[in-house]
Coordinates of C-alpha atoms in Angstrom, one line a residue:
E162 CA -46.4 79.2 31.5
P163 CA -43.4 77.9 33.2
D164 CA -41.7 81.2 33.3
L165 CA -44.4 82.6 35.5
N166 CA -43.4 80.1 38.2
N167 CA -42.6 81.8 41.6
K168 CA -43.7 85.3 40.2
V169 CA -45.6 87.7 42.5
C170 CA -48.5 89.6 41.0
H171 CA -50.7 92.5 42.1
C172 CA -52.9 95.0 40.3
V173 CA -52.8 98.9 40.6
A174 CA -55.7 101.2 40.3
R175 CA -55.1 104.8 39.3
N176 CA -57.2 108.0 38.7
Y177 CA -54.9 110.7 37.4
F178 CA -57.7 113.4 37.6
L179 CA -58.3 112.7 41.3
H180 CA -54.7 111.9 41.9
Y181 CA -55.7 108.5 43.1
E182 CA -53.5 105.2 43.2
A183 CA -53.8 102.1 45.0
A184 CA -52.2 98.7 44.9
S185 CA -54.0 95.3 45.6
N186 CA -52.6 92.5 47.8
A187 CA -49.9 90.2 46.1
V188 CA -50.5 86.8 44.8
S189 CA -47.6 84.4 44.4
L190 CA -47.8 82.0 41.5
S191 CA -46.6 78.4 41.6
V192 CA -46.7 76.7 38.2
Y193 CA -46.3 72.9 38.3
Y194 CA -44.5 71.7 34.9
F195 CA -41.9 69.1 33.8
P196 CA -39.1 69.4 31.4
D197 CA -40.1 69.0 27.8
E198 CA -37.1 66.8 27.0
R199 CA -35.0 64.0 28.2
P200 CA -31.7 64.5 29.9
R201 CA -28.7 64.9 27.6
I202 CA -25.2 63.7 28.1
D203 CA -22.4 65.9 26.5
N204 CA -20.2 62.9 25.5
T205 CA -21.2 59.4 24.5
L206 CA -17.7 58.0 24.2
I207 CA -15.0 59.1 26.7
T208 CA -11.5 57.7 26.1
V209 CA -9.0 58.2 28.9
D210 CA -5.9 56.8 30.5
Q211 CA -6.1 54.3 33.2
N212 CA -6.3 55.7 36.8
T213 CA -7.3 59.2 35.6
P214 CA -10.4 61.2 36.6
V215 CA -13.4 61.2 34.4
T216 CA -16.2 63.7 34.6
I217 CA -19.4 62.9 32.8
R218 CA -21.9 65.8 32.3
C219 CA -25.7 65.5 32.0
Y220 CA -28.0 68.5 31.6
L221 CA -31.6 69.8 31.0
S222 CA -32.8 73.2 29.8
T223 CA -35.1 73.4 32.9
R224 CA -35.5 71.3 36.1
G225 CA -39.2 71.7 36.2
N226 CA -41.4 72.4 39.3
P227 CA -41.0 70.6 41.5
P228 CA -37.3 70.2 40.5
V229 CA -36.2 67.0 39.2
A230 CA -33.8 64.9 41.3
W231 CA -30.6 63.5 39.6
L232 CA -29.4 59.8 39.8
W233 CA -26.5 58.2 38.2
Y234 CA -26.0 54.7 37.1
C235 CA -23.0 52.8 35.6
D236 CA -23.8 49.3 34.0
D237 CA -27.1 49.8 35.7
K238 CA -25.6 50.0 39.2
L239 CA -26.6 53.2 41.1
Q240 CA -23.8 55.4 41.8
S241 CA -23.6 57.1 45.3
K242 CA -20.0 58.7 45.1
G243 CA -18.9 61.4 42.9
V244 CA -22.3 62.8 42.1
G245 CA -22.8 66.6 41.9
S246 CA -25.6 68.8 40.9
T247 CA -26.0 72.5 40.2
G248 CA -29.4 73.6 38.9
T249 CA -29.9 72.1 35.4
L250 CA -26.4 70.4 35.3
S251 CA -25.5 67.1 36.9
T252 CA -22.1 65.5 36.9
L253 CA -20.5 62.2 37.8
M254 CA -16.8 61.9 38.5
V255 CA -15.0 58.6 38.6
I256 CA -11.5 57.3 38.6
A257 CA -11.1 55.2 35.5
K258 CA -10.0 51.8 36.6
L259 CA -9.2 48.8 34.4
K260 CA -12.6 47.3 35.6
D261 CA -14.3 50.4 34.2
H262 CA -13.4 49.7 30.6
N263 CA -16.6 49.7 28.5
A264 CA -18.6 50.7 31.5
A265 CA -21.9 52.3 30.3
C266 CA -22.9 55.4 32.4
H267 CA -26.1 57.4 32.3
C268 CA -28.0 59.9 34.3
R269 CA -31.6 59.8 35.2
A270 CA -34.0 62.8 36.1
K271 CA -37.0 62.1 38.2
S272 CA -39.8 64.3 39.7
D273 CA -43.2 63.6 41.2
S274 CA -46.0 66.0 41.9
Q275 CA -49.8 66.0 42.5
W276 CA -50.2 66.8 38.7
G277 CA -48.2 63.8 37.5
S278 CA -44.7 62.6 37.2
Y279 CA -41.5 62.9 35.1
D280 CA -38.8 60.1 35.0
K281 CA -36.5 59.9 32.0
N282 CA -33.1 58.5 31.3
S283 CA -30.3 60.0 29.3
S284 CA -28.2 58.2 26.5
K285 CA -25.3 56.2 27.9
A286 CA -21.7 57.3 27.9
I287 CA -19.1 54.6 27.4
I288 CA -15.8 54.7 29.2
N289 CA -12.9 53.5 27.2
I290 CA -9.4 52.9 28.6
K291 CA -6.5 53.9 26.3
N292 CA -3.8 51.1 25.4
L293 CA -5.8 48.4 27.1
D294 CA -4.0 45.7 25.2
L295 CA -0.6 47.0 26.2
I296 CA -1.8 47.3 29.8
T297 CA -3.2 43.7 29.7
T298 CA 0.1 42.5 28.1
K299 CA 2.2 44.3 30.8
S300 CA -0.1 42.9 33.5
S301 CA 0.2 39.4 32.2
A302 CA 4.0 39.8 31.8
I303 CA 4.3 41.0 35.5
T304 CA 2.1 38.0 36.6
A305 CA 4.2 35.6 34.7
D306 CA 7.4 37.1 36.2
V307 CA 5.9 36.9 39.7
F308 CA 4.7 33.2 39.1
G309 CA 8.2 32.4 37.8
A310 CA 10.0 34.0 40.8
V311 CA 7.6 32.3 43.2
T312 CA 8.1 28.9 41.5
G313 CA 11.9 29.3 41.6
I314 CA 11.9 30.0 45.3
V315 CA 9.6 27.0 45.9
V316 CA 11.9 24.8 43.9
L317 CA 15.0 26.2 45.7
L318 CA 13.3 25.5 49.1
I319 CA 12.5 21.9 48.0
I320 CA 16.0 21.2 47.0
M321 CA 17.4 22.8 50.2
A322 CA 14.9 20.6 52.3
G323 CA 16.0 17.5 50.2
I324 CA 19.6 18.3 51.1
V325 CA 18.8 18.8 54.7
V326 CA 17.1 15.4 54.8
V327 CA 19.8 13.6 53.0
F328 CA 22.5 15.1 55.4
H329 CA 20.4 14.0 58.5
H330 CA 19.7 10.7 56.9
R331 CA 23.6 10.2 56.4
K332 CA 24.3 11.4 59.8
I333 CA 21.8 9.0 61.4
T334 CA 23.2 6.2 59.3
D335 CA 26.8 7.0 60.3
M336 CA 25.8 7.1 64.0
S337 CA 24.0 3.9 63.6
N338 CA 26.9 2.2 61.9
Q339 CA 29.2 3.6 64.7
F340 CA 27.0 2.1 67.4
L341 CA 26.9 -1.2 65.6
T342 CA 30.6 -1.3 65.2
T343 CA 31.2 -0.3 68.9
R344 CA 28.7 -2.9 70.1
R345 CA 30.5 -5.6 67.9
D346 CA 33.8 -4.6 69.2
N347 CA 32.6 -4.8 72.8
D348 CA 31.0 -8.2 72.2
M349 CA 34.2 -9.5 70.7
S350 CA 36.2 -8.0 73.6
S351 CA 33.8 -9.7 76.0
S352 CA 34.1 -13.0 74.2
V353 CA 38.0 -13.0 74.1
G354 CA 38.1 -12.1 77.8
Q355 CA 35.7 -15.0 78.7
D356 CA 37.9 -17.3 76.6
N357 CA 41.1 -16.2 78.4
L358 CA 39.3 -16.7 81.8
N359 CA 38.2 -20.2 80.7
Y360 CA 41.8 -20.9 79.7
R361 CA 43.4 -19.9 82.9
T362 CA 40.7 -21.8 84.9
L363 CA 41.5 -24.9 82.8
K364 CA 45.3 -24.5 83.4
E365 CA 44.8 -24.0 87.1
E366 CA 42.8 -27.2 87.3
Q367 CA 45.4 -29.2 85.4
A368 CA 48.1 -27.9 87.7
H369 CA 46.1 -28.7 90.9
P370 CA 44.0 -31.7 90.1
T371 CA 41.2 -32.2 92.6
E372 CA 41.6 -35.2 94.9

């Protein structure tokens, strides 16, 4: 029987008339056996607030011999963090994030020996996040506010860039017009000076005709 596992047995011979008593050598018993049940989870629906720790418990009445090894899965993904085992009890601790809403977690007990094997899963525990609709609405509102703020900043930057471009365009246009005006004035001055020179030359030639 399983309860004889690891027991140490010996026999004793007695003869009260002869005042005789002797013990045999000891024999250690090792009984190979598996649990008679599948692992059990204490709660199949766990409702918690977001970002709070969740502890899921799974247990057996006995671990068998050799003892079963505990494994945990959430949405069929093996969990390596937050797993703890003490005898016939195994626990999984997770921080309930938004992504964990409706996550299905279960434990698995597994043992192999020369006499056979044991490999069974528990039922699944569902993690439910409280006020999910309100959290989603707030998240959407924050996202919309951030999007609106970013859009406003981008529009403001575009307007400022447009003002700078217009200002520089006007400055360049004014400089170009000023340059053209100066050049035209210089050309007119040169033309007037040339006309005056030609007029004086003509007067001198009239006053001193060439023989």
